[in-house]
Amino acid sequence: MITRDQLTASFRLDGRSALVTGAGSGVGAAIAEAFAAAGAAVLVTDVDPAAAAAVADGINAAGGRAESFGLDVRDGAAAAEAVSRAAALTGGTLHILVNNAGAIAPAMLADQTEETFRRIVDIHLVGSFLCSHAAQGLLPEDGTGRIINVTSAAGLTGTIGQVNYGAAKAGIIGLTKSLAKELARKSVTVNAIAPLAATAMTANIRSNEKLAAKTLARIPLARWATPEEIAPSFVFLASDAGSYITGQVLPVDGGTVI
């Protein structure tokens, strides 16, 4: 029989290192803070170095352990440097990679440009590939290695006015499933979470009365989550509690995708 102490311990991340991209604000910042609260040493990365540093400072002030690094995930050399720095937090092993960095450039197809399409795909999909590629050699093969990608309902069901974003997020699902099959032989799990939260990336929807009403009508729980409500699902998949889950997409979206 599992004891209370064993159950509690299965959600802990003590002694593990984590790299979170796009962690200067929103869901990424909440993930980094939750990982640190669970005992992990966290490298907080963001394209905005000052934002990443502020989140890391907050974690350290709260008694956790974190460092920061300015990272554009489209830069393969920078991704490799970030992975190396994160692994150095625990003696050269990177236990957890969260590919969260993202951006939006909404426009209907007729107004969409090749530049904006490529930029969004590069940030979300290519960035997730580059960070995962850099991390693969430093992930442990003892069952604690994790890659958690961030997708969206847009990648599962499509969305109007965001063909670039929807395509990128759908690509991340394919990347997740393929990596899960490939890295299972090394006992590394790869999953994706599709969150929906009140962040800067959803501000354009929430600030538009008509769009906000339509979006809430599609959410059975009829409200937006806070980033702090989303973060525990990442802790779950990163911890021993999620050790037998791989290749899956977990919507954390109030029932939007059912």
Coordinates of C-alpha atoms in Angstrom, one line a residue:
M1 CA 0.0 0.0 0.0
I2 CA 1.3 3.4 -0.9
T3 CA 1.8 5.6 2.2
R4 CA 1.1 9.4 2.5
D5 CA 4.8 10.1 2.6
Q6 CA 5.5 8.0 -0.5
L7 CA 2.6 9.8 -2.4
T8 CA 3.9 13.2 -1.4
A9 CA 7.5 12.2 -2.4
S10 CA 6.3 11.1 -5.8
F11 CA 5.5 14.7 -6.7
R12 CA 8.8 16.1 -5.5
L13 CA 11.7 17.2 -7.8
D14 CA 14.5 17.4 -5.3
G15 CA 18.0 17.0 -6.7
R16 CA 16.7 17.5 -10.3
S17 CA 17.5 20.3 -12.7
A18 CA 15.0 22.0 -15.1
L19 CA 15.2 24.3 -18.1
V20 CA 12.1 26.3 -18.9
T21 CA 11.9 28.4 -22.0
G22 CA 9.7 31.5 -22.3
A23 CA 9.7 31.7 -18.5
G24 CA 10.0 35.5 -18.1
S25 CA 6.2 35.8 -17.5
G26 CA 2.9 34.0 -17.7
V27 CA 2.6 30.3 -17.6
G28 CA 6.4 29.8 -18.1
A29 CA 7.2 31.9 -15.0
A30 CA 4.6 29.9 -13.0
I31 CA 6.1 26.6 -14.2
A32 CA 9.6 27.7 -13.1
E33 CA 8.3 28.8 -9.7
A34 CA 6.4 25.5 -9.2
F35 CA 9.4 23.4 -10.2
A36 CA 11.5 25.3 -7.7
A37 CA 8.8 24.9 -5.0
A38 CA 8.9 21.2 -5.7
G39 CA 12.7 21.1 -5.1
A40 CA 14.2 21.5 -8.6
A41 CA 17.1 23.8 -9.5
V42 CA 15.7 25.8 -12.4
L43 CA 17.3 27.7 -15.3
V44 CA 14.8 30.4 -16.2
T45 CA 15.2 31.5 -19.8
D46 CA 13.5 34.1 -21.9
V47 CA 14.2 36.2 -25.0
D48 CA 14.0 39.1 -22.5
P49 CA 17.0 38.5 -20.2
A50 CA 15.7 41.1 -17.6
A51 CA 12.3 39.3 -17.3
A52 CA 14.1 35.9 -16.9
A53 CA 16.4 37.4 -14.2
A54 CA 13.4 38.9 -12.3
V55 CA 11.7 35.5 -12.1
A56 CA 14.9 33.8 -11.0
D57 CA 15.5 36.5 -8.4
G58 CA 11.9 35.9 -7.1
I59 CA 12.5 32.2 -6.8
N60 CA 15.8 32.6 -4.9
A61 CA 14.2 35.2 -2.6
A62 CA 11.5 32.6 -1.8
G63 CA 14.1 30.0 -0.8
G64 CA 14.3 28.1 -4.1
R65 CA 17.3 27.8 -6.4
A66 CA 17.3 29.4 -9.9
E67 CA 19.5 31.0 -12.4
S68 CA 18.6 32.9 -15.6
F69 CA 19.7 33.1 -19.2
G70 CA 18.6 35.2 -22.2
L71 CA 17.5 32.7 -24.9
D72 CA 16.1 33.1 -28.3
V73 CA 15.0 29.5 -29.0
R74 CA 15.5 29.9 -32.7
D75 CA 19.3 30.1 -32.1
G76 CA 20.7 26.5 -31.9
A77 CA 24.0 27.6 -30.3
A78 CA 22.2 29.5 -27.6
A79 CA 19.9 26.6 -27.0
A80 CA 22.9 24.4 -26.5
E81 CA 24.4 26.9 -24.1
A82 CA 21.2 27.1 -22.1
V83 CA 21.0 23.3 -21.9
S84 CA 24.6 23.2 -20.7
R85 CA 24.0 25.8 -18.0
A86 CA 20.8 24.0 -16.8
A87 CA 22.6 20.7 -16.5
A88 CA 25.5 22.4 -14.6
L89 CA 23.0 23.1 -11.8
T90 CA 23.0 19.4 -10.9
G91 CA 26.5 18.3 -11.9
G92 CA 26.0 17.9 -15.7
T93 CA 22.6 16.2 -16.0
L94 CA 19.5 17.9 -17.2
H95 CA 16.4 16.2 -15.9
I96 CA 13.6 18.3 -17.2
L97 CA 13.1 20.4 -20.3
V98 CA 10.0 22.5 -20.8
N99 CA 9.6 23.9 -24.3
N100 CA 7.3 26.8 -23.5
A101 CA 8.6 29.8 -25.5
G102 CA 6.0 31.2 -27.8
A103 CA 4.6 34.2 -29.7
I104 CA 1.5 35.1 -31.7
A105 CA 0.9 37.0 -34.9
P106 CA -2.8 36.6 -35.6
A107 CA -4.1 37.4 -39.1
M108 CA -6.6 35.8 -41.5
L109 CA -5.0 33.8 -44.3
A110 CA -5.3 36.6 -46.9
D111 CA -3.3 38.9 -44.6
Q112 CA -0.8 36.3 -43.4
T113 CA 2.7 36.8 -44.7
E114 CA 5.4 34.3 -45.3
E115 CA 7.6 36.1 -42.8
T116 CA 5.0 35.9 -40.0
F117 CA 4.2 32.3 -40.8
R118 CA 7.8 31.3 -40.6
R119 CA 8.6 33.3 -37.5
I120 CA 5.8 31.7 -35.5
V121 CA 6.6 28.2 -36.7
D122 CA 10.3 28.9 -36.0
I123 CA 9.7 30.0 -32.4
H124 CA 7.2 27.3 -31.4
L125 CA 8.2 24.2 -33.5
V126 CA 11.8 24.7 -34.6
G127 CA 12.6 26.2 -31.1
S128 CA 11.2 23.1 -29.4
F129 CA 13.2 20.9 -31.8
L130 CA 16.5 22.8 -31.2
C131 CA 16.2 22.7 -27.4
S132 CA 15.2 19.0 -27.4
H133 CA 18.1 18.2 -29.8
A134 CA 20.5 20.0 -27.5
A135 CA 19.1 18.3 -24.4
Q136 CA 19.0 14.7 -25.6
G137 CA 22.6 13.8 -24.7
L138 CA 22.3 15.2 -21.1
L139 CA 19.0 13.7 -20.2
P140 CA 19.4 10.8 -17.7
E141 CA 18.4 7.2 -18.6
D142 CA 17.3 6.3 -15.1
G143 CA 13.6 7.2 -15.6
T144 CA 13.8 10.8 -14.4
G145 CA 14.4 12.4 -17.9
R146 CA 11.5 14.5 -19.1
I147 CA 10.6 16.7 -22.1
I148 CA 7.4 18.6 -21.8
N149 CA 6.2 20.6 -24.8
V150 CA 3.6 23.2 -24.8
T151 CA 0.9 23.0 -27.5
S152 CA -2.6 24.4 -27.6
A153 CA -6.2 23.8 -28.5
A154 CA -5.3 25.5 -31.8
G155 CA -3.0 22.5 -32.6
L156 CA -5.7 20.0 -31.8
T157 CA -8.8 21.6 -33.4
G158 CA -7.5 24.6 -35.4
T159 CA -8.4 28.2 -35.0
I160 CA -9.6 31.0 -37.2
G161 CA -7.1 33.8 -37.8
Q162 CA -4.0 31.9 -36.6
V163 CA -3.0 29.5 -39.3
N164 CA 0.7 30.0 -38.4
Y165 CA 0.1 29.4 -34.7
G166 CA -2.2 26.4 -35.3
A167 CA 0.2 24.8 -37.7
A168 CA 3.1 25.3 -35.3
K169 CA 1.2 23.8 -32.3
A170 CA 0.0 20.9 -34.4
G171 CA 3.6 20.3 -35.4
I172 CA 4.6 20.2 -31.7
I173 CA 2.1 17.4 -31.2
G174 CA 3.7 15.4 -33.9
L175 CA 7.2 16.2 -32.5
T176 CA 6.0 15.1 -29.1
K177 CA 4.7 11.7 -30.2
S178 CA 7.7 11.0 -32.4
L179 CA 10.2 11.9 -29.7
A180 CA 8.3 9.9 -27.1
K181 CA 8.7 6.7 -29.3
E182 CA 12.3 7.4 -30.0
L183 CA 13.4 8.4 -26.4
A184 CA 11.4 5.7 -24.7
R185 CA 14.4 3.3 -25.2
K186 CA 16.4 5.7 -22.9
S187 CA 13.5 5.8 -20.4
V188 CA 12.9 9.5 -21.2
T189 CA 9.2 10.5 -21.3
V190 CA 8.0 13.2 -23.7
N191 CA 4.5 14.7 -23.3
A192 CA 2.7 17.9 -24.2
I193 CA 0.3 20.1 -22.3
A194 CA -2.3 22.3 -24.0
P195 CA -3.1 25.1 -21.5
L196 CA -5.5 27.9 -21.6
A197 CA -4.8 30.8 -19.2
A198 CA -5.1 34.5 -18.7
T199 CA -1.7 35.7 -19.9
A200 CA -0.2 38.3 -22.2
M201 CA -0.7 35.9 -25.2
T202 CA -4.4 35.8 -24.6
A203 CA -4.8 39.5 -23.8
N204 CA -6.0 40.3 -27.3
I205 CA -8.9 37.9 -26.9
R206 CA -9.8 38.8 -23.3
S207 CA -9.7 42.5 -24.1
N208 CA -12.1 42.2 -27.0
E209 CA -15.7 41.9 -25.6
K210 CA -17.0 39.9 -28.6
L211 CA -14.0 37.5 -28.8
A212 CA -13.9 37.1 -25.0
A213 CA -17.6 36.1 -24.9
K214 CA -17.2 33.6 -27.7
T215 CA -14.1 32.0 -26.0
L216 CA -15.8 31.7 -22.7
A217 CA -18.8 30.1 -24.3
R218 CA -16.5 27.3 -25.5
I219 CA -15.0 26.7 -22.1
P220 CA -17.3 24.5 -20.0
L221 CA -15.9 25.8 -16.8
A222 CA -16.7 29.3 -18.1
R223 CA -13.6 31.1 -16.9
W224 CA -9.9 31.7 -17.6
A225 CA -7.3 29.9 -15.5
T226 CA -4.5 31.7 -13.8
P227 CA -0.9 30.6 -14.8
E228 CA -0.6 29.2 -11.2
E229 CA -3.5 26.8 -11.9
I230 CA -1.7 25.5 -15.0
A231 CA 1.8 25.0 -13.5
P232 CA 1.0 21.9 -11.2
S233 CA 0.2 19.8 -14.3
F234 CA 3.8 20.3 -15.4
V235 CA 5.1 19.3 -12.0
F236 CA 2.9 16.1 -12.3
L237 CA 4.4 15.1 -15.6
A238 CA 7.9 16.1 -14.5
S239 CA 7.8 14.1 -11.3
D240 CA 7.8 10.4 -10.5
A241 CA 4.0 10.5 -10.3
G242 CA 4.0 10.9 -14.1
S243 CA 6.7 8.3 -14.8
Y244 CA 4.5 5.9 -16.9
I245 CA 3.0 8.6 -19.1
T246 CA 4.6 9.3 -22.5
G247 CA 3.5 10.5 -25.9
Q248 CA 0.3 12.1 -24.6
V249 CA -1.3 15.6 -25.0
L250 CA -2.9 16.8 -21.8
P251 CA -5.4 19.7 -22.3
V252 CA -5.5 21.9 -19.2
D253 CA -8.1 24.2 -20.6
G254 CA -11.3 24.0 -18.5
G255 CA -12.8 21.5 -20.9
T256 CA -12.4 23.4 -24.1
V257 CA -11.1 20.3 -25.9
I258 CA -13.3 17.3 -24.9

